[in-house]
Coordinates of C-alpha atoms and ligand atoms in Angstrom, one line a residue:
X584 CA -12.7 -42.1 -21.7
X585 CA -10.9 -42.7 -25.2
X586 CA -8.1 -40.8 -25.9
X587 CA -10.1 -39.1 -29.5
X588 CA -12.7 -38.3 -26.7
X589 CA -10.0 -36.8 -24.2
X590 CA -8.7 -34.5 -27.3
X591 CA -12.3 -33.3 -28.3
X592 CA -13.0 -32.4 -25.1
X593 CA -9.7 -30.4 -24.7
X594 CA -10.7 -29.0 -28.4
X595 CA -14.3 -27.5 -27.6
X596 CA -12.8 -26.2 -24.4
X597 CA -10.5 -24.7 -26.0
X598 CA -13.3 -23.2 -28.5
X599 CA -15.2 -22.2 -25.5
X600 CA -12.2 -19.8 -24.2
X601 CA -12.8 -17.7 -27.4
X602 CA -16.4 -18.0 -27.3
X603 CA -16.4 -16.8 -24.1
X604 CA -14.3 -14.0 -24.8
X605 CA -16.0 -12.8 -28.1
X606 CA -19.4 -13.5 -25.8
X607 CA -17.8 -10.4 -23.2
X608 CA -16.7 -8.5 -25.6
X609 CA -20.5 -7.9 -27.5
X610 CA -22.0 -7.6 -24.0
X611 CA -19.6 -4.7 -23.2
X612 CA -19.7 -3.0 -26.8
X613 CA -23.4 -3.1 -26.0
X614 CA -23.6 -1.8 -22.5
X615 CA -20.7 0.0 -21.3
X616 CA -18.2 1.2 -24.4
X617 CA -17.8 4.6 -25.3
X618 CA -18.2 5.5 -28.8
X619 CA -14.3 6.1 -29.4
X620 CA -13.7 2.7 -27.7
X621 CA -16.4 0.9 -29.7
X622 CA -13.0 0.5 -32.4
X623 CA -10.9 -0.8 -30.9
X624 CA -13.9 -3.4 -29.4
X625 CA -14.6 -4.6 -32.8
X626 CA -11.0 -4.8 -33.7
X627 CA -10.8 -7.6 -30.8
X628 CA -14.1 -8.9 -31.6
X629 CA -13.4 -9.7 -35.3
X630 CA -10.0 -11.5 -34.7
X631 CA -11.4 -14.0 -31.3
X632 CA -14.3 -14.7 -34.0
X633 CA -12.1 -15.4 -37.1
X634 CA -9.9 -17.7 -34.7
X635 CA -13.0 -19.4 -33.5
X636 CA -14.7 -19.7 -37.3
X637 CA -11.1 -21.8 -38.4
X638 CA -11.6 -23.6 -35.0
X639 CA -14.9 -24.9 -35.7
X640 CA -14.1 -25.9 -39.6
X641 CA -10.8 -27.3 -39.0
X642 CA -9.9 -30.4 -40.5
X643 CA -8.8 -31.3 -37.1
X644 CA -12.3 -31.1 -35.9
X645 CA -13.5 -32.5 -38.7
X646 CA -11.7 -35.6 -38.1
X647 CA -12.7 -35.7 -34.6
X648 CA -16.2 -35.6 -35.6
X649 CA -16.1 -38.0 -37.8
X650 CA -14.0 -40.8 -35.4
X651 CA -16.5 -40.1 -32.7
X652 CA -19.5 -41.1 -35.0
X653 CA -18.0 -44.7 -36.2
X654 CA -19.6 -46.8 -33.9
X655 CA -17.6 -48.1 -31.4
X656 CA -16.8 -44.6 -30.1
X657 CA -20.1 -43.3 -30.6
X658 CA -21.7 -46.3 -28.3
X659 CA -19.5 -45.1 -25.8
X660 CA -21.0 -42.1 -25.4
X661 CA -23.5 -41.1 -23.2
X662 CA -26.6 -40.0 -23.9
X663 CA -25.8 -36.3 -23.9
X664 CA -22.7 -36.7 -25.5
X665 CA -24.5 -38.6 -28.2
X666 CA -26.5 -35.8 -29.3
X667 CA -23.5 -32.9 -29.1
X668 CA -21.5 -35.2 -31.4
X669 CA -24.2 -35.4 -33.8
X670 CA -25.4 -32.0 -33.6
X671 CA -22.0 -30.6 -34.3
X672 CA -21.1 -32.9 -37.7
X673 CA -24.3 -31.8 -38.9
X674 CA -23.2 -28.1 -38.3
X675 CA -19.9 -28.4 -39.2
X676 CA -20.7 -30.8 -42.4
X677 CA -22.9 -27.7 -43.2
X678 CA -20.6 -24.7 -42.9
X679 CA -18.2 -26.4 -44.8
X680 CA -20.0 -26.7 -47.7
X681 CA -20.2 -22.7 -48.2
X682 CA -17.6 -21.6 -50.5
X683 CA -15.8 -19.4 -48.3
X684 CA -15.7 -16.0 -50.4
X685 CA -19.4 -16.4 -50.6
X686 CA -19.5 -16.5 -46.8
X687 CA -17.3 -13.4 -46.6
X688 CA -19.4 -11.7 -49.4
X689 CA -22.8 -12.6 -47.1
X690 CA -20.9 -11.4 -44.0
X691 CA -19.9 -7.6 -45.6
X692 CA -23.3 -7.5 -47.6
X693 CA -24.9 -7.8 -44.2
X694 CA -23.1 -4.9 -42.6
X695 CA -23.2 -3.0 -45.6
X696 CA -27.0 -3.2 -46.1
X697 CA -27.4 -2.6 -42.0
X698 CA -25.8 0.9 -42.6
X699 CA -28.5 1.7 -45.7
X700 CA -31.4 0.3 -44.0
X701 CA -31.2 3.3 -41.5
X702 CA -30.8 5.4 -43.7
X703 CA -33.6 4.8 -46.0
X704 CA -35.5 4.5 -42.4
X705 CA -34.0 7.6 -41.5
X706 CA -35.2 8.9 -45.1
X707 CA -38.3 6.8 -44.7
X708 CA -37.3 6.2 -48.6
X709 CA -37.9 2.6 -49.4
X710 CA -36.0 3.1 -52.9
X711 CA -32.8 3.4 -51.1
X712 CA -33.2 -0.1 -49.3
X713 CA -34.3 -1.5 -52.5
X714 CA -31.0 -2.7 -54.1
X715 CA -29.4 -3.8 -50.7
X716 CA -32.7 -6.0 -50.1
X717 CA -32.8 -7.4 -53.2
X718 CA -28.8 -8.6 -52.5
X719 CA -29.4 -9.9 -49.1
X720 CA -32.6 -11.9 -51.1
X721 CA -30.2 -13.4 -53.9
X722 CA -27.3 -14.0 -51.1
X723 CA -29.7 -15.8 -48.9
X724 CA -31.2 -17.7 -51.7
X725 CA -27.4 -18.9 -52.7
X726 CA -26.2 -19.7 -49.3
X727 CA -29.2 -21.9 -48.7
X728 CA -28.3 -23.9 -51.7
X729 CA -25.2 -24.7 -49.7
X730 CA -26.4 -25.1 -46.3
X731 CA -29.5 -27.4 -47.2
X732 CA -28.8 -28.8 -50.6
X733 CA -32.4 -30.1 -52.4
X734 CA -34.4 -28.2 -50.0
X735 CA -37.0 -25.8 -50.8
X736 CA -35.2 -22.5 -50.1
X737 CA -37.9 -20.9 -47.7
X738 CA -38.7 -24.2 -45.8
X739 CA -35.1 -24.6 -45.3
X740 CA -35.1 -21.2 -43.9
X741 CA -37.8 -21.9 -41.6
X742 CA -36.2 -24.6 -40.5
X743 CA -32.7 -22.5 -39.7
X744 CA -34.7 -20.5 -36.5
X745 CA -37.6 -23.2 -35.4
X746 CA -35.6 -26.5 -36.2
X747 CA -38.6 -29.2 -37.6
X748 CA -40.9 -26.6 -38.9
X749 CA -42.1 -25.3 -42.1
X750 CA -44.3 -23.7 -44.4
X751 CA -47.0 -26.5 -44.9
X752 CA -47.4 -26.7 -40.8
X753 CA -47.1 -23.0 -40.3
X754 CA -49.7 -22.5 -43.1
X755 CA -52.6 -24.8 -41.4
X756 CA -51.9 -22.6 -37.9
X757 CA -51.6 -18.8 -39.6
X758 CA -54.7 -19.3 -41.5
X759 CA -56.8 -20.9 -38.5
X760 CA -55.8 -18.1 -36.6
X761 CA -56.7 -15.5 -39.0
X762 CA -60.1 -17.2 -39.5
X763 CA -60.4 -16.8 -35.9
X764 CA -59.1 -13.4 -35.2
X765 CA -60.1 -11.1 -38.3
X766 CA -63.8 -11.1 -37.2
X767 CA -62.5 -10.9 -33.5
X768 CA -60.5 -8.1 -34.2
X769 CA -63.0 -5.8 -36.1
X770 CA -65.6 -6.7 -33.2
X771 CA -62.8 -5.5 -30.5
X772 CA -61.8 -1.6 -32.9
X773 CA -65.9 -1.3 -32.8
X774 CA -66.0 -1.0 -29.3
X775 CA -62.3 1.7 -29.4
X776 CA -61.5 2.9 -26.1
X777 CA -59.6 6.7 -25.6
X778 CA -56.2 6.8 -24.4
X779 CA -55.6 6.9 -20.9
X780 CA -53.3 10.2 -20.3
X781 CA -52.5 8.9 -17.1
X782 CA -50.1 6.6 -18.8
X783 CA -47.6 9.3 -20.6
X784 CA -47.1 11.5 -17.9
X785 CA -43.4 11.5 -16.4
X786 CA -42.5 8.3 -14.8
X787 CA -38.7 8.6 -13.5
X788 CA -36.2 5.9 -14.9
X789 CA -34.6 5.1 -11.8
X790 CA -38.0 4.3 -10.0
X791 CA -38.5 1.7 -13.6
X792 CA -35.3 0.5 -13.0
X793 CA -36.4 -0.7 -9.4
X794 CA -39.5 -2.1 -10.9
X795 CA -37.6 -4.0 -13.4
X796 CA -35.6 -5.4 -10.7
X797 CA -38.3 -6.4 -8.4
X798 CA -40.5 -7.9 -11.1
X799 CA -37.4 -10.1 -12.5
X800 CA -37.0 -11.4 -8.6
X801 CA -40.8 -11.7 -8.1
X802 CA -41.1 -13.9 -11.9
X803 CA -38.0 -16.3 -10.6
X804 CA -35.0 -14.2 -12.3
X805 CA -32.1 -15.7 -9.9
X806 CA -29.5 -13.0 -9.1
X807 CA -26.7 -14.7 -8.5
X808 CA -26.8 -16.3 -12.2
X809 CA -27.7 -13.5 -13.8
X810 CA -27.6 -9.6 -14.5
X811 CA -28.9 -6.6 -16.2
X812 CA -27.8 -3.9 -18.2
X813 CA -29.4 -0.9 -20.2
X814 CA -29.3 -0.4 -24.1
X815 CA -31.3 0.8 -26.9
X816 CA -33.1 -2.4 -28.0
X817 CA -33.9 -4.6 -25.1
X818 CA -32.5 -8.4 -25.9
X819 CA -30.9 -11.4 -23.6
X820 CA -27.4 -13.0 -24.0
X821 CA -26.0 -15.9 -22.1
X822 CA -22.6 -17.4 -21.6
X823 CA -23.6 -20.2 -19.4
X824 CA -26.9 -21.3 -17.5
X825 CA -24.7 -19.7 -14.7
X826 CA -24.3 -16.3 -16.1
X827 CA -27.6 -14.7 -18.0
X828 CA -27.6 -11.1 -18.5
X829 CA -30.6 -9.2 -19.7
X830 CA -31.2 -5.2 -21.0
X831 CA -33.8 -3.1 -21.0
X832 CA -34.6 0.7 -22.1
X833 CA -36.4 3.4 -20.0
X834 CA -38.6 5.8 -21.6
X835 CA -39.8 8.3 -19.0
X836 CA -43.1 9.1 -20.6
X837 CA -43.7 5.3 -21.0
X838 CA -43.7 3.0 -18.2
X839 CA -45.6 0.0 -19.8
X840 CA -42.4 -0.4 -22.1
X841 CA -39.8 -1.6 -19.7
X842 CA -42.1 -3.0 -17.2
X843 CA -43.3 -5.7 -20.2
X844 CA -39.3 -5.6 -21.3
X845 CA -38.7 -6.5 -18.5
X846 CA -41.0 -9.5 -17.8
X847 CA -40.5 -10.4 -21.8
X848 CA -36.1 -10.5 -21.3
X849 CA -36.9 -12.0 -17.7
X850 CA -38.7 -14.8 -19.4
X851 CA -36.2 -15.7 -22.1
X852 CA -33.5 -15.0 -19.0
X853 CA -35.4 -18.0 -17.0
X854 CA -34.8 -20.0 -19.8
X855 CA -31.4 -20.2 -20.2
X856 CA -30.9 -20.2 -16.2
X857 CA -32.6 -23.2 -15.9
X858 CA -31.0 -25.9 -18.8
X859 CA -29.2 -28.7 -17.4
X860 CA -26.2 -27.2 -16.3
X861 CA -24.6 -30.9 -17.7
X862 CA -25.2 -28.8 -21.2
X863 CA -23.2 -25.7 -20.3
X864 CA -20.8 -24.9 -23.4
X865 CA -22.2 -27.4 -25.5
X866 CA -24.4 -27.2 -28.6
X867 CA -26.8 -28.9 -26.3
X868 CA -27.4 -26.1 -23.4
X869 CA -28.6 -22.2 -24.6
X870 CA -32.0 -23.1 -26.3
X871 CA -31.2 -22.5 -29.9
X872 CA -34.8 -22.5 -31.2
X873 CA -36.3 -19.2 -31.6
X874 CA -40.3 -20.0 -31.3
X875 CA -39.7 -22.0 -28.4
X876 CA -37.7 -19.6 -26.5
X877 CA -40.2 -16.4 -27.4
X878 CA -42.9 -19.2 -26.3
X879 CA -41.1 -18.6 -22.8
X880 CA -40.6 -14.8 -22.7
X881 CA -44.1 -14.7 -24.1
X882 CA -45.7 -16.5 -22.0
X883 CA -44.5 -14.7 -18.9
X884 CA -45.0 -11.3 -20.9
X885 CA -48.4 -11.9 -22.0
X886 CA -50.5 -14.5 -20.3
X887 CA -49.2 -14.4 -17.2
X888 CA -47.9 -10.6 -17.2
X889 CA -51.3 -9.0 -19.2
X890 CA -52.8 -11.0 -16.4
X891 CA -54.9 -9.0 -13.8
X892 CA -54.0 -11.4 -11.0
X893 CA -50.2 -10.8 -11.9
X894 CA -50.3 -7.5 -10.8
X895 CA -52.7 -8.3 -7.4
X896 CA -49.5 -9.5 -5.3
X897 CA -47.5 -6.6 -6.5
X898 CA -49.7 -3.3 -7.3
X899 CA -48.8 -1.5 -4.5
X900 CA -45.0 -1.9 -4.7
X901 CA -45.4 -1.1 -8.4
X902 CA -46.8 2.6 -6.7
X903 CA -44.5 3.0 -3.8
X904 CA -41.4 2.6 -6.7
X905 CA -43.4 4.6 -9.1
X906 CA -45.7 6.8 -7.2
X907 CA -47.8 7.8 -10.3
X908 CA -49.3 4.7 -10.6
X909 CA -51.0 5.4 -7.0
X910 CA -52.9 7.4 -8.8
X911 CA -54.2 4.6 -11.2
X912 CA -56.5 1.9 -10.3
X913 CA -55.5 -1.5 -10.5
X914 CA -58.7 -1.6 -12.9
X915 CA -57.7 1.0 -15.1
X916 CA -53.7 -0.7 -15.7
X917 CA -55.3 -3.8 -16.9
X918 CA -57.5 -2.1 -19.4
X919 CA -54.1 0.0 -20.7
X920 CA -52.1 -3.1 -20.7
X921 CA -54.7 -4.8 -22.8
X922 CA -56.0 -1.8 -24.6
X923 CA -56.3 -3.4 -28.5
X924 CA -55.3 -0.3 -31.1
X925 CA -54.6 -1.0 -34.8
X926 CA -51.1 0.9 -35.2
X927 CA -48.7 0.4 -37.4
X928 CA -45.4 -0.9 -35.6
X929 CA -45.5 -4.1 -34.5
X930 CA -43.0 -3.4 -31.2
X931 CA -45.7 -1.5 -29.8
X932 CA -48.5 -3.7 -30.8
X933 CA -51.2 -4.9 -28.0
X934 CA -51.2 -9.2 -27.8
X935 CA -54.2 -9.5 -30.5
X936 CA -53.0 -7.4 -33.2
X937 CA -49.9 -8.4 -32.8
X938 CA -50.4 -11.9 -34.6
X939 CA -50.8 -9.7 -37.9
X940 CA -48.4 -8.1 -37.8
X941 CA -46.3 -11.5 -37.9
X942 CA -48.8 -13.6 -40.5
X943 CA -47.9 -10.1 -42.6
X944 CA -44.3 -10.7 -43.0
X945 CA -44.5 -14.6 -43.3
X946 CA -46.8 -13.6 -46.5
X947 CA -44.3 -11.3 -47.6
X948 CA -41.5 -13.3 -46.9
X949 CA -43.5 -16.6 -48.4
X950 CA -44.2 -14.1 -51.7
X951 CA -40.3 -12.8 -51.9
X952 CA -38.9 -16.9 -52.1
X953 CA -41.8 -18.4 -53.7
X954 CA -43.4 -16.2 -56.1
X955 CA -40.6 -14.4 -56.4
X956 CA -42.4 -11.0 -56.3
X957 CA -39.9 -8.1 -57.8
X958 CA -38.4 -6.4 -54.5
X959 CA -40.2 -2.7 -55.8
X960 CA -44.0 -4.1 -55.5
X961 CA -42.8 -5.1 -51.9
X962 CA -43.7 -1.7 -50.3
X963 CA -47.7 -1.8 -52.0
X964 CA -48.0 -5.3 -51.4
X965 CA -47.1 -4.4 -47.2
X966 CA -49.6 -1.7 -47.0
X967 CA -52.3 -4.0 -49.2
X968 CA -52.1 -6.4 -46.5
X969 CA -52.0 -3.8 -43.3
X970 CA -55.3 -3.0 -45.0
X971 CA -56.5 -6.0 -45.0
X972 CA -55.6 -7.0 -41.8
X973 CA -56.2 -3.7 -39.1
X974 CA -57.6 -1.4 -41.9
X975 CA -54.7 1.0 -41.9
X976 CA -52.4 2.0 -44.1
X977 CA -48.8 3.3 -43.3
X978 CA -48.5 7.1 -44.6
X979 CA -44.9 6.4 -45.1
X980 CA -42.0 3.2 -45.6
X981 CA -40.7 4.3 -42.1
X982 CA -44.0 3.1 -40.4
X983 CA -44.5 0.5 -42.5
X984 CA -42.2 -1.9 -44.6
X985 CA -38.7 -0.6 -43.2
X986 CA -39.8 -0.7 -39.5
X987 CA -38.0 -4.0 -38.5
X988 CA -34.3 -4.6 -39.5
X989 CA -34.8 -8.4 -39.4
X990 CA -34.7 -8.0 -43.9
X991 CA -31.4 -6.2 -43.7
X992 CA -29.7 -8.9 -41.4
X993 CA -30.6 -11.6 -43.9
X994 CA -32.8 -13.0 -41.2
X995 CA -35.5 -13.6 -43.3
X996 CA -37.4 -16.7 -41.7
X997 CA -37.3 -15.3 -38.2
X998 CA -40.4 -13.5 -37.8
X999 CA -43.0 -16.4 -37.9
X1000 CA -40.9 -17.7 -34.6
X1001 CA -42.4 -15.2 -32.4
X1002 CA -46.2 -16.2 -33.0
X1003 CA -45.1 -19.7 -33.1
X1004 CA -44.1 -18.9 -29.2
X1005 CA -47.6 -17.5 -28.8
X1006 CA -48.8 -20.3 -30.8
X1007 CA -47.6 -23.3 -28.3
X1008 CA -48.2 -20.5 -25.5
X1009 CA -52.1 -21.6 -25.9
X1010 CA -51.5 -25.0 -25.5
X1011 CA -49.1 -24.7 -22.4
X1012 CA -51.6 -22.8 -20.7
X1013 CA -53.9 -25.5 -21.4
X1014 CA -51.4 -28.0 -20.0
X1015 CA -50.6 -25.6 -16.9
X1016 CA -54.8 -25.0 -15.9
X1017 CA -54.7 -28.9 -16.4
X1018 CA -51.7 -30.2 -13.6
X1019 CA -51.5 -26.6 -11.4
X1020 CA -55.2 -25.6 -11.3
X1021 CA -56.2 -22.1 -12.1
X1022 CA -54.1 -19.6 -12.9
X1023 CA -56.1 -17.0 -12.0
X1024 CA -56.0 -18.1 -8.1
X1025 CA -52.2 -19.2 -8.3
X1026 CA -51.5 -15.9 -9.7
X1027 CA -54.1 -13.9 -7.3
X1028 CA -52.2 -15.6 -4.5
X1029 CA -48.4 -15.0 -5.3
X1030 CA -47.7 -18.5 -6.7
X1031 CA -45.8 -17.7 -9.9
X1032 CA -43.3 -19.9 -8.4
X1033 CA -45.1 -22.7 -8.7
X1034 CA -45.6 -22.1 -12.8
X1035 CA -42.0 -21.0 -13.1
X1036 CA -40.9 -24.4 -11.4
X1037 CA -43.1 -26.2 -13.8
X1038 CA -41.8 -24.4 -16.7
X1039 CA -38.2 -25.5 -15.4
X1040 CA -39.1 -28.8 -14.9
X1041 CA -41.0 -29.1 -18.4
X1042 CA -39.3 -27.0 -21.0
X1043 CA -36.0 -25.5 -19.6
X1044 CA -34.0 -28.0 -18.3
X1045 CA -34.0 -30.0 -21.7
X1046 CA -32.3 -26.6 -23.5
X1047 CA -31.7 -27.7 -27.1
X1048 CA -32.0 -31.8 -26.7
X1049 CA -35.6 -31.4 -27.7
X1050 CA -36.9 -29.9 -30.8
X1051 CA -40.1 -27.4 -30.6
X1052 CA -42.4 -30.1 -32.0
X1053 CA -40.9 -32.8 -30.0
X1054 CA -41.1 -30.6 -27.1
X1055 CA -45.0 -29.7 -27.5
X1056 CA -45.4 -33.2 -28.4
X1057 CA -44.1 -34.8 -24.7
X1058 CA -45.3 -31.3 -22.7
X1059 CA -48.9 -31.5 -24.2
X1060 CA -49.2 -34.4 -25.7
X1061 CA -50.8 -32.8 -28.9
X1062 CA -49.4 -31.8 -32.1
X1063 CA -49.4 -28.1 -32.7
X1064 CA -52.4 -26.2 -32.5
X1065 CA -53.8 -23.0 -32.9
X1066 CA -57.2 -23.1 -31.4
X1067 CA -56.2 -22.9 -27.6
X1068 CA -54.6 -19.2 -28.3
X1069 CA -57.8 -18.2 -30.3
X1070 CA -60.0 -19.3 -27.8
X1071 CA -57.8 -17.9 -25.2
X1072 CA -58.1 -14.8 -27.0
X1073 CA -61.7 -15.1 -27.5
X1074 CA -62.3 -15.5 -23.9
X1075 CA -59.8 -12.4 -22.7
X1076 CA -61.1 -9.8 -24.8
X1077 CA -64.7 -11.0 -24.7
X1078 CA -64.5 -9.8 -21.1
X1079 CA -62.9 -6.7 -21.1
X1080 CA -64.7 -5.6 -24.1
X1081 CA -67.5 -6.9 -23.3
X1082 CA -68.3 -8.7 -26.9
X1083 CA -71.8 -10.1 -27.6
Ligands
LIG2280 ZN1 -38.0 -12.2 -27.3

């Protein structure tokens, strides 16, 4: 080991105290502070992640970065370290090209327009949200021009949460899918089903939060690496493949919602337990690319978890820990669990419908970057396009354009990554029917394990050393394509609807 190598390593594990710390300290404010505590939290929070920010745009680093990439250290590298060395100049030649008062403008814009966006929710007054939006559009648009000089501003944004993708490939899949799934989706509303009371009567939270934690065992969640705590918005955070926790909320009038949080978190969770643990505190472990990890929560939530033959091994446990569902068939939960609606909010939206509610925002966010559509003709242009697509329109901004806070973050980009997930989900299944055999009868029998293990084996364990497309690429051995999920799709709802 060369001596520059010896002080890098002593460097990032240095950085990984604070990350560590700053890691705890969220997870707490999240879970288990009190709302006079929550001050003092963020107090501590904001200093570990100032220290760490100079940390990782020293000049010291800097150097080291650069020393290690000259090539007689760098072909002393291994492998691994190859890639961590590389990933990290590219980040760190990146942050440092934003001017710093820009970032701490971006940074107080973010929290300020946060505060307003739940307002105007509150409000449901899109008017209020307006000027903050239109900020966060002009700050994004500026930092951009800093992160990824020359680049084309929404491409490069793309490219920030699904690293190799943009707008030219996401275009081709979007509008295949929607050639696909518009008729299919008018075919399925024709046939509308009634709700099923059965599934909003009282349904205790403790008994969900025994559900929860026998469907995380039962899917391959390992204990010992991992735990769970309860807040408002479900979500998963790791420190290490060694330490995953995940959340979930309990609604006692609706079941369905923490039992498919709960798979959903469980399969992001599985994720992150199983990278390399070679990667741990690197920029090669925790799976940084957003489609590809919602590819993995998705794909437990959805096509294995909307799954009849999920539930076969497990139906009666599901009863004896929440003894309403004794009273439902087995036949009757996989009709509500894949009963197709055209509603408004996307968090509650079925699998199918879903996939609008996605291509909607990509539009929108495709219209705000590229056509530059003024920020006011945002809220019509949204409920044009809910028309369009599920032939509903939102009665106010609360059910329709300010539903997600993704736009106040600045995450704009983001959204496409979860149908991306759903996208490659189709072609894994594919890949899975293909090596394991039929799902159906490994699922029927209790064999999610063997799935799981080829998940591990195929996707996990290569954490963020593999880009989605290079990923998809050596799983499937396909570029990207969206006609295994539409004909997946076709096939599912053909059934249960019974479609001509
Ligand atoms: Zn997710």
């Amino acid at each position: 080991m060369s001596k520059l190598f010896e002080e890098f390593q002593n460097y990032l594990n240095q950085m990984n105290q604070y990350d560590h710390v700053i890691t705890l300290l969220y997870w707490d404010m999240k879970t288990n502070t009190p709302k006079l505590g929550q001050e003092g939290h963020v107090a501590a929070l904001t200093h570990f992640s100032a220290e760490n920010f100079a940390m990782s745009t020293s000049d010291q680093l800097g150097e080291m970065l650069t020393g290690l990439s000259e090539s007689a250290e760098f072909e002393e590298l291994t492998d691994t370290w190859k890639f961590i060395v590389k990933r990290m100049k590219r980040d760190y030649d990146r942050n440092k090209r934003i001017p710093a008062d820009l970032y701490n403008t971006f940074v107080e814009a973010q929290a300020q327009a946060g505060i307003v966006w739940e307002e105007a929710k509150e409000k449901s007054d899109f008017s209020l949200f307006a000027p903050s939006l239109r900020k966060m559009i002009d700050l994004t648009r500026e930092m951009t021009g800093y992160t990824d000089p020359g680049k084309e501003v929404y491409d490069a944004l793309l490219d920030q949460y699904e690293e190799g993708m943009d707008s030219a490939t996401i275009d081709g899949l979007f509008e295949a899918l929607k050639r696909e799934l518009i008729p299919l989706v008018k075919e399925i509303l024709g046939k509308q089903k009634p709700d099923n009371p059965a599934f909003s009567g009282f349904f205790d939270p403790n008994g969900q939060r025994q559900v929860q934690d026998m469907l995380l065992s039962y899917i391959g969640f390992r204990k010992d690496a991992g735990s769970v705590g309860e807040t408002e918005h479900p979500f998963t955070l790791n420190f290490s493949s060694k330490d995953v926790r995940v959340t979930n909320h309990y609604y006692e009038h609706d079941p369905l919602s923490s039992i498919f949080s709960a798979i959903h978190e469980g399969g992001h969770g599985i994720f992150e337990q199983n990278i390399n643990p070679e990667y741990d505190n690197t920029v090669a472990g925790s799976c940084r690319y957003m489609g590809l990890h919602e590819s993995q929560s998705r794909f437990y939530e959805n096509i294995l978890g909307r799954n009849k033959n999920f539930w076969i091994p497990v139906y009666d446990r599901l009863g004896e820990l929440l003894p309403p569902f004794k009273e439902i068939s087995l036949d009757d939960f996989y009709q509500e669990i894949n009963h197709v609606r055209n509603s408004l909010i996307r968090v509650n939206a079925d699998e199918v419908t879903y996939c609008f509610h996605i291509i909607l925002r990509y539009e929108m966010e495709k219209a705000i970057f590229r056509d530059q559509i003024p920020v006011n003709e945002l809220p019509a242009l949204w409920n044009q396009k809910m028309q369009e697509y599920l032939q509903i329109t939102p009665a106010n901004d609360a059910e329709g354009i300010l539903q997600d806070m993704h736009w106040s973050d600045g995450s704009f980009g983001y959204f496409p990554s979860y149908l991306l997930g759903s996208i490659y989900d189709g072609m894994l299944l594919d890949k899975v029917r293909e090596e394991l055999g039929d799902v159906d009868e490994l699922l029927r029998n209790g064999r999610i394990g063997e799935i799981t293990a080829w998940l591990n084996k195929k996707i996990h364990w290569y954490g963020s050393t593999r880009k989605p497309k290079e990923t998809i690429a050596a799983v499937c051995g396909r570029e990207v394509s969206a006609e295994p999920l539409a004909r997946y799709f076709k096939e599912k709802y053909t059934e249960i609807y019974h479609l001509g």
